[in-house]
């Protein structure tokens, strides 16, 4: 091949790579703090529709959904940032700590592999949007949905009466499904994986609702009980999905049936609550930017923990160093009537450990 031929070939490869990475350009970007998409909160109809139609991290069908009601953009953005923040909280003590980058794919090259980390990202983001949309319905922020009134037709066996505002989980599920799933290609292994995990994220909300009740009756008697169904807190959802991450099922693409199957016949089939992945994760010990691994040098670790946050696992056996510093804090506080508090300043020495 001539030199110019080689250069052309390289260009084609580069183009291919940048095309692949464009696929990752994602609505997740709406959730990044400081992303340039300003709010449409309170805008008149014309403004939010035209705004939605200009947001280039949204796919065409998402722009359309965004234009269906005032505040969809704000609510979806809130859901996206809830997903990002929860991911970072859940993984704060792990080698991969859900780092985000100020790029339109948000989570960077960790998305290039079809790993359990990617599975968690899809599940928690999908759950975040569903949680935010469902709350938005209940708060009357969106004019395409309401509280769940159909639930009132459900038999309660005489234990209570339906009242209040039950979260419209069915709507949140359906709307979020349309918003997140239509990006994925069912004919591709990773499209199937993403769809599965999107759904598992939403399922974690559906399977963890609770009944909130209020008693009415003379002086503390509970002669009539009024109840409504609500979602559990998003922290709880993050915990549930983190457990699913730890127990995620490895699957393979069954070309003949065009679906995902367990890697071997004896393995239990994953159910709809489980997260699934196609490729094993790197160990995230060393920096390997192509795999989305920043390495753990300089990460703080816990000297007394045997878990992932402990210095031995976090630092991958490279050892750690300790920094000692003094922190000043209030102590011996006294309360003077009324209303004054006086404290002394004490210094306390703390030790912090960092991976080599
Ligand atoms: C992220 O990048 C965009 C465009 O490159 C820029 O306008 C914005 O200020 C950046 N945000 C942060 C938080 O760095
Ligand atoms: C996450 O990991 C990166 C790279 O190892 C580190 O720079 C960052 O401070 C970590 N974030 C938190 C919140 O620990
Ligand atoms: C370190 O780990 C121990 C044992 O798991 C735990 O009790 C302690 O709170 C942790 N310390 C910090 C600073 O997280």
Tab-separated table of C-alpha atoms and ligand atoms in Angstrom, residues 88 92 94-99 294-300, ligand 2:
chain	number	residue	atom	x	y	z
A	88	UNK	CA	-21.127	8.107	42.268
A	92	UNK	CA	-17.453	5.953	45.993
A	94	UNK	CA	-14.772	1.125	44.559
A	95	UNK	CA	-11.911	1.173	42.109
A	96	UNK	CA	-14.241	2.338	39.360
A	97	UNK	CA	-16.076	5.176	41.047
A	98	UNK	CA	-18.442	6.268	38.285
A	99	UNK	CA	-16.329	9.196	37.184
A	294	UNK	CA	-8.298	5.831	35.576
A	295	UNK	CA	-6.380	3.525	37.904
A	296	UNK	CA	-6.365	3.858	41.673
A	297	UNK	CA	-3.103	5.732	42.297
A	298	UNK	CA	-3.785	8.546	44.722
A	299	UNK	CA	-7.212	7.237	45.711
A	300	UNK	CA	-8.045	7.431	49.388
B	2	LIG	C1	-12.762	8.815	41.587
B	2	LIG	O1	-11.584	8.279	41.029
B	2	LIG	C2	-10.780	9.229	40.359
B	2	LIG	C3	-9.640	8.517	39.673
B	2	LIG	O2	-9.137	7.440	40.398
B	2	LIG	C4	-10.311	10.277	41.353
B	2	LIG	O3	-9.560	11.272	40.680
B	2	LIG	C5	-11.528	10.923	42.005
B	2	LIG	O4	-11.129	11.824	43.006
B	2	LIG	C6	-12.442	9.874	42.613
B	2	LIG	N1	-13.642	10.509	43.095
B	2	LIG	C7	-14.067	10.346	44.330
B	2	LIG	C8	-15.326	11.057	44.674
B	2	LIG	O5	-13.474	9.657	45.135
